[in-house]
Amino acid sequence: MTHLIRATAAGGALLAAAALLVTAPAQAAPGHTRDGDYLNLTVTKEGDGRAGGTRGTLLLCDPPQGHSRAAEACAELAAVGGDITRIPPAKGAICSMIYAPVTAQARGEWNGRPIEYRETFSNSCVMAARTGPVFALDG
C-alpha cells in the first residue's frame, strides 16, 4: 500500500510540474531581443567576380552585439527609428571615384516593424559614409 501512495504522490508531483511548464509564460531565447530590434546584415561585393563575396552578421541591440561596432550601429538605428535611409551622411567624408560596387542588405525587425533594406553603392567608402556603422562588418 505504501508503494501505491508513493507512486501516486510522485505522479501527482510530475503532473503539477507539467502543468506549471504549460502555463508559464514563454521566455525569449537567450541572446534574442525582447523588443524585436534585430537585423540580418549582409554586404556583397559586386562586379567582375574577382575577390567578390558576401559578409554577413546578425545585429542584436539588447544588448548590442553582432559585429565590432554593434553599440554604435544600434545607437544610430535608434536615432532614426530603424530607418536606414534616414541615417545622415557622414560630414566631411571623402571617397575615391573608383567603381567597386557593394550591395548592403538588411532584413529584420525594429520596434515591432519589419525592416527590408537593399541598396548598391559605388564603393565601400560611399556605403560607409551613407550608412555609418550599421554595415561596418569588418573587425
JSON list of C-alpha atoms in Angstrom, two decimals:
[
{"chain": "A", "resi": 1, "resn": "MET", "atom": "CA", "xyz": [0.00, 0.00, 0.00]},
{"chain": "A", "resi": 2, "resn": "THR", "atom": "CA", "xyz": [2.83, 2.41, 0.80]},
{"chain": "A", "resi": 3, "resn": "HIS", "atom": "CA", "xyz": [4.28, 1.81, -2.69]},
{"chain": "A", "resi": 4, "resn": "LEU", "atom": "CA", "xyz": [0.97, 2.80, -4.23]},
{"chain": "A", "resi": 5, "resn": "ILE", "atom": "CA", "xyz": [0.81, 6.01, -2.13]},
{"chain": "A", "resi": 6, "resn": "ARG", "atom": "CA", "xyz": [4.39, 6.92, -3.07]},
{"chain": "A", "resi": 7, "resn": "ALA", "atom": "CA", "xyz": [3.71, 6.25, -6.75]},
{"chain": "A", "resi": 8, "resn": "THR", "atom": "CA", "xyz": [0.53, 8.33, -6.63]},
{"chain": "A", "resi": 9, "resn": "ALA", "atom": "CA", "xyz": [2.32, 11.18, -4.84]},
{"chain": "A", "resi": 10, "resn": "ALA", "atom": "CA", "xyz": [5.19, 11.07, -7.35]},
{"chain": "A", "resi": 11, "resn": "GLY", "atom": "CA", "xyz": [2.73, 11.04, -10.25]},
{"chain": "A", "resi": 12, "resn": "GLY", "atom": "CA", "xyz": [0.89, 14.00, -8.74]},
{"chain": "A", "resi": 13, "resn": "ALA", "atom": "CA", "xyz": [4.14, 15.93, -8.40]},
{"chain": "A", "resi": 14, "resn": "LEU", "atom": "CA", "xyz": [5.01, 15.22, -12.02]},
{"chain": "A", "resi": 15, "resn": "LEU", "atom": "CA", "xyz": [1.56, 16.37, -13.17]},
{"chain": "A", "resi": 16, "resn": "ALA", "atom": "CA", "xyz": [1.87, 19.56, -11.13]},
{"chain": "A", "resi": 17, "resn": "ALA", "atom": "CA", "xyz": [5.32, 20.29, -12.62]},
{"chain": "A", "resi": 18, "resn": "ALA", "atom": "CA", "xyz": [3.99, 19.64, -16.13]},
{"chain": "A", "resi": 19, "resn": "ALA", "atom": "CA", "xyz": [1.07, 21.99, -15.50]},
{"chain": "A", "resi": 20, "resn": "LEU", "atom": "CA", "xyz": [3.49, 24.73, -14.42]},
{"chain": "A", "resi": 21, "resn": "LEU", "atom": "CA", "xyz": [5.53, 24.29, -17.59]},
{"chain": "A", "resi": 22, "resn": "VAL", "atom": "CA", "xyz": [2.44, 24.55, -19.76]},
{"chain": "A", "resi": 23, "resn": "THR", "atom": "CA", "xyz": [1.04, 27.64, -18.03]},
{"chain": "A", "resi": 24, "resn": "ALA", "atom": "CA", "xyz": [4.32, 29.51, -17.51]},
{"chain": "A", "resi": 25, "resn": "PRO", "atom": "CA", "xyz": [4.82, 32.49, -19.87]},
{"chain": "A", "resi": 26, "resn": "ALA", "atom": "CA", "xyz": [7.15, 31.92, -22.78]},
{"chain": "A", "resi": 27, "resn": "GLN", "atom": "CA", "xyz": [10.63, 33.38, -22.38]},
{"chain": "A", "resi": 28, "resn": "ALA", "atom": "CA", "xyz": [12.76, 34.75, -25.20]},
{"chain": "A", "resi": 29, "resn": "ALA", "atom": "CA", "xyz": [15.71, 32.64, -26.19]},
{"chain": "A", "resi": 30, "resn": "PRO", "atom": "CA", "xyz": [18.99, 33.75, -24.61]},
{"chain": "A", "resi": 31, "resn": "GLY", "atom": "CA", "xyz": [20.65, 36.42, -26.72]},
{"chain": "A", "resi": 32, "resn": "HIS", "atom": "CA", "xyz": [17.45, 37.37, -28.56]},
{"chain": "A", "resi": 33, "resn": "THR", "atom": "CA", "xyz": [15.97, 40.81, -28.15]},
{"chain": "A", "resi": 34, "resn": "ARG", "atom": "CA", "xyz": [12.74, 41.38, -26.25]},
{"chain": "A", "resi": 35, "resn": "ASP", "atom": "CA", "xyz": [11.60, 44.30, -28.35]},
{"chain": "A", "resi": 36, "resn": "GLY", "atom": "CA", "xyz": [12.37, 42.71, -31.70]},
{"chain": "A", "resi": 37, "resn": "ASP", "atom": "CA", "xyz": [15.28, 45.02, -32.53]},
{"chain": "A", "resi": 38, "resn": "TYR", "atom": "CA", "xyz": [17.46, 42.86, -34.76]},
{"chain": "A", "resi": 39, "resn": "LEU", "atom": "CA", "xyz": [18.77, 42.98, -38.31]},
{"chain": "A", "resi": 40, "resn": "ASN", "atom": "CA", "xyz": [20.35, 40.36, -40.53]},
{"chain": "A", "resi": 41, "resn": "LEU", "atom": "CA", "xyz": [23.01, 42.39, -42.32]},
{"chain": "A", "resi": 42, "resn": "THR", "atom": "CA", "xyz": [24.93, 41.46, -45.46]},
{"chain": "A", "resi": 43, "resn": "VAL", "atom": "CA", "xyz": [27.43, 43.28, -47.64]},
{"chain": "A", "resi": 44, "resn": "THR", "atom": "CA", "xyz": [28.15, 41.81, -51.07]},
{"chain": "A", "resi": 45, "resn": "LYS", "atom": "CA", "xyz": [30.97, 42.91, -53.35]},
{"chain": "A", "resi": 46, "resn": "GLU", "atom": "CA", "xyz": [29.58, 43.12, -56.88]},
{"chain": "A", "resi": 47, "resn": "GLY", "atom": "CA", "xyz": [31.47, 43.19, -60.11]},
{"chain": "A", "resi": 48, "resn": "ASP", "atom": "CA", "xyz": [33.73, 41.07, -62.24]},
{"chain": "A", "resi": 49, "resn": "GLY", "atom": "CA", "xyz": [33.90, 38.03, -59.99]},
{"chain": "A", "resi": 50, "resn": "ARG", "atom": "CA", "xyz": [37.37, 38.78, -58.62]},
{"chain": "A", "resi": 51, "resn": "ALA", "atom": "CA", "xyz": [37.56, 38.98, -54.84]},
{"chain": "A", "resi": 52, "resn": "GLY", "atom": "CA", "xyz": [33.76, 39.07, -54.61]},
{"chain": "A", "resi": 53, "resn": "GLY", "atom": "CA", "xyz": [31.93, 37.57, -51.73]},
{"chain": "A", "resi": 54, "resn": "THR", "atom": "CA", "xyz": [29.40, 38.24, -49.07]},
{"chain": "A", "resi": 55, "resn": "ARG", "atom": "CA", "xyz": [29.92, 39.10, -45.42]},
{"chain": "A", "resi": 56, "resn": "GLY", "atom": "CA", "xyz": [27.07, 38.96, -43.00]},
{"chain": "A", "resi": 57, "resn": "THR", "atom": "CA", "xyz": [26.04, 39.03, -39.38]},
{"chain": "A", "resi": 58, "resn": "LEU", "atom": "CA", "xyz": [23.04, 39.24, -37.09]},
{"chain": "A", "resi": 59, "resn": "LEU", "atom": "CA", "xyz": [22.95, 42.60, -35.30]},
{"chain": "A", "resi": 60, "resn": "LEU", "atom": "CA", "xyz": [21.16, 42.44, -31.95]},
{"chain": "A", "resi": 61, "resn": "CYS", "atom": "CA", "xyz": [20.56, 45.59, -29.94]},
{"chain": "A", "resi": 62, "resn": "ASP", "atom": "CA", "xyz": [19.54, 44.37, -26.48]},
{"chain": "A", "resi": 63, "resn": "PRO", "atom": "CA", "xyz": [22.41, 44.18, -25.58]},
{"chain": "A", "resi": 64, "resn": "PRO", "atom": "CA", "xyz": [24.30, 45.37, -28.67]},
{"chain": "A", "resi": 65, "resn": "GLN", "atom": "CA", "xyz": [26.19, 42.53, -30.34]},
{"chain": "A", "resi": 66, "resn": "GLY", "atom": "CA", "xyz": [26.88, 41.16, -33.79]},
{"chain": "A", "resi": 67, "resn": "HIS", "atom": "CA", "xyz": [29.96, 42.98, -35.06]},
{"chain": "A", "resi": 68, "resn": "SER", "atom": "CA", "xyz": [32.74, 45.20, -33.79]},
{"chain": "A", "resi": 69, "resn": "ARG", "atom": "CA", "xyz": [30.68, 48.42, -33.89]},
{"chain": "A", "resi": 70, "resn": "ALA", "atom": "CA", "xyz": [27.37, 46.96, -32.71]},
{"chain": "A", "resi": 71, "resn": "ALA", "atom": "CA", "xyz": [26.80, 49.56, -29.96]},
{"chain": "A", "resi": 72, "resn": "GLU", "atom": "CA", "xyz": [27.34, 52.44, -32.41]},
{"chain": "A", "resi": 73, "resn": "ALA", "atom": "CA", "xyz": [25.13, 50.77, -35.04]},
{"chain": "A", "resi": 74, "resn": "CYS", "atom": "CA", "xyz": [22.31, 50.25, -32.53]},
{"chain": "A", "resi": 75, "resn": "ALA", "atom": "CA", "xyz": [22.56, 53.87, -31.37]},
{"chain": "A", "resi": 76, "resn": "GLU", "atom": "CA", "xyz": [22.48, 55.10, -34.97]},
{"chain": "A", "resi": 77, "resn": "LEU", "atom": "CA", "xyz": [19.44, 52.96, -35.75]},
{"chain": "A", "resi": 78, "resn": "ALA", "atom": "CA", "xyz": [17.68, 54.09, -32.57]},
{"chain": "A", "resi": 79, "resn": "ALA", "atom": "CA", "xyz": [18.20, 57.73, -33.61]},
{"chain": "A", "resi": 80, "resn": "VAL", "atom": "CA", "xyz": [16.39, 57.13, -36.94]},
{"chain": "A", "resi": 81, "resn": "GLY", "atom": "CA", "xyz": [13.76, 54.70, -35.71]},
{"chain": "A", "resi": 82, "resn": "GLY", "atom": "CA", "xyz": [15.37, 51.80, -37.57]},
{"chain": "A", "resi": 83, "resn": "ASP", "atom": "CA", "xyz": [15.05, 53.52, -40.98]},
{"chain": "A", "resi": 84, "resn": "ILE", "atom": "CA", "xyz": [18.48, 53.13, -42.56]},
{"chain": "A", "resi": 85, "resn": "THR", "atom": "CA", "xyz": [17.59, 55.59, -45.35]},
{"chain": "A", "resi": 86, "resn": "ARG", "atom": "CA", "xyz": [17.30, 58.35, -42.71]},
{"chain": "A", "resi": 87, "resn": "ILE", "atom": "CA", "xyz": [20.87, 57.96, -41.41]},
{"chain": "A", "resi": 88, "resn": "PRO", "atom": "CA", "xyz": [22.55, 61.30, -42.10]},
{"chain": "A", "resi": 89, "resn": "PRO", "atom": "CA", "xyz": [25.58, 61.14, -44.43]},
{"chain": "A", "resi": 90, "resn": "ALA", "atom": "CA", "xyz": [28.95, 61.44, -42.72]},
{"chain": "A", "resi": 91, "resn": "LYS", "atom": "CA", "xyz": [30.19, 65.02, -42.68]},
{"chain": "A", "resi": 92, "resn": "GLY", "atom": "CA", "xyz": [33.45, 65.58, -44.47]},
{"chain": "A", "resi": 93, "resn": "ALA", "atom": "CA", "xyz": [33.67, 62.08, -45.94]},
{"chain": "A", "resi": 94, "resn": "ILE", "atom": "CA", "xyz": [35.94, 61.97, -48.98]},
{"chain": "A", "resi": 95, "resn": "CYS", "atom": "CA", "xyz": [35.65, 58.87, -51.12]},
{"chain": "A", "resi": 96, "resn": "SER", "atom": "CA", "xyz": [37.51, 57.96, -54.30]},
{"chain": "A", "resi": 97, "resn": "MET", "atom": "CA", "xyz": [35.63, 57.67, -57.56]},
{"chain": "A", "resi": 98, "resn": "ILE", "atom": "CA", "xyz": [36.80, 54.10, -58.06]},
{"chain": "A", "resi": 99, "resn": "TYR", "atom": "CA", "xyz": [33.87, 51.97, -59.12]},
{"chain": "A", "resi": 100, "resn": "ALA", "atom": "CA", "xyz": [33.84, 48.85, -56.94]},
{"chain": "A", "resi": 101, "resn": "PRO", "atom": "CA", "xyz": [30.14, 48.34, -56.19]},
{"chain": "A", "resi": 102, "resn": "VAL", "atom": "CA", "xyz": [28.87, 46.85, -52.96]},
{"chain": "A", "resi": 103, "resn": "THR", "atom": "CA", "xyz": [25.31, 45.95, -52.05]},
{"chain": "A", "resi": 104, "resn": "ALA", "atom": "CA", "xyz": [24.13, 46.40, -48.49]},
{"chain": "A", "resi": 105, "resn": "GLN", "atom": "CA", "xyz": [21.09, 44.47, -47.30]},
{"chain": "A", "resi": 106, "resn": "ALA", "atom": "CA", "xyz": [19.21, 44.44, -44.01]},
{"chain": "A", "resi": 107, "resn": "ARG", "atom": "CA", "xyz": [16.23, 42.33, -43.01]},
{"chain": "A", "resi": 108, "resn": "GLY", "atom": "CA", "xyz": [14.75, 42.14, -39.59]},
{"chain": "A", "resi": 109, "resn": "GLU", "atom": "CA", "xyz": [12.55, 43.96, -37.15]},
{"chain": "A", "resi": 110, "resn": "TRP", "atom": "CA", "xyz": [12.76, 47.30, -35.34]},
{"chain": "A", "resi": 111, "resn": "ASN", "atom": "CA", "xyz": [10.21, 48.37, -32.71]},
{"chain": "A", "resi": 112, "resn": "GLY", "atom": "CA", "xyz": [7.90, 45.62, -33.93]},
{"chain": "A", "resi": 113, "resn": "ARG", "atom": "CA", "xyz": [8.04, 46.77, -37.58]},
{"chain": "A", "resi": 114, "resn": "PRO", "atom": "CA", "xyz": [9.58, 44.67, -40.34]},
{"chain": "A", "resi": 115, "resn": "ILE", "atom": "CA", "xyz": [12.70, 46.18, -41.91]},
{"chain": "A", "resi": 116, "resn": "GLU", "atom": "CA", "xyz": [13.74, 45.46, -45.51]},
{"chain": "A", "resi": 117, "resn": "TYR", "atom": "CA", "xyz": [16.60, 47.49, -46.96]},
{"chain": "A", "resi": 118, "resn": "ARG", "atom": "CA", "xyz": [18.77, 46.97, -50.04]},
{"chain": "A", "resi": 119, "resn": "GLU", "atom": "CA", "xyz": [21.00, 49.47, -51.77]},
{"chain": "A", "resi": 120, "resn": "THR", "atom": "CA", "xyz": [24.00, 49.24, -54.08]},
{"chain": "A", "resi": 121, "resn": "PHE", "atom": "CA", "xyz": [26.73, 51.83, -53.56]},
{"chain": "A", "resi": 122, "resn": "SER", "atom": "CA", "xyz": [29.55, 52.71, -55.96]},
{"chain": "A", "resi": 123, "resn": "ASN", "atom": "CA", "xyz": [32.15, 51.54, -53.41]},
{"chain": "A", "resi": 124, "resn": "SER", "atom": "CA", "xyz": [32.52, 50.62, -49.73]},
{"chain": "A", "resi": 125, "resn": "CYS", "atom": "CA", "xyz": [33.64, 54.14, -48.76]},
{"chain": "A", "resi": 126, "resn": "VAL", "atom": "CA", "xyz": [30.39, 55.61, -50.09]},
{"chain": "A", "resi": 127, "resn": "MET", "atom": "CA", "xyz": [28.43, 52.89, -48.29]},
{"chain": "A", "resi": 128, "resn": "ALA", "atom": "CA", "xyz": [30.19, 53.70, -45.00]},
{"chain": "A", "resi": 129, "resn": "ALA", "atom": "CA", "xyz": [29.60, 57.44, -45.48]},
{"chain": "A", "resi": 130, "resn": "ARG", "atom": "CA", "xyz": [25.88, 56.86, -46.07]},
{"chain": "A", "resi": 131, "resn": "THR", "atom": "CA", "xyz": [25.12, 54.11, -43.53]},
{"chain": "A", "resi": 132, "resn": "GLY", "atom": "CA", "xyz": [27.52, 54.88, -40.71]},
{"chain": "A", "resi": 133, "resn": "PRO", "atom": "CA", "xyz": [28.46, 51.93, -38.52]},
{"chain": "A", "resi": 134, "resn": "VAL", "atom": "CA", "xyz": [25.45, 49.78, -39.48]},
{"chain": "A", "resi": 135, "resn": "PHE", "atom": "CA", "xyz": [27.26, 47.88, -42.24]},
{"chain": "A", "resi": 136, "resn": "ALA", "atom": "CA", "xyz": [30.74, 48.07, -40.66]},
{"chain": "A", "resi": 137, "resn": "LEU", "atom": "CA", "xyz": [31.09, 44.29, -40.64]},
{"chain": "A", "resi": 138, "resn": "ASP", "atom": "CA", "xyz": [34.88, 44.12, -40.76]},
{"chain": "A", "resi": 139, "resn": "GLY", "atom": "CA", "xyz": [36.80, 44.00, -37.47]}
]
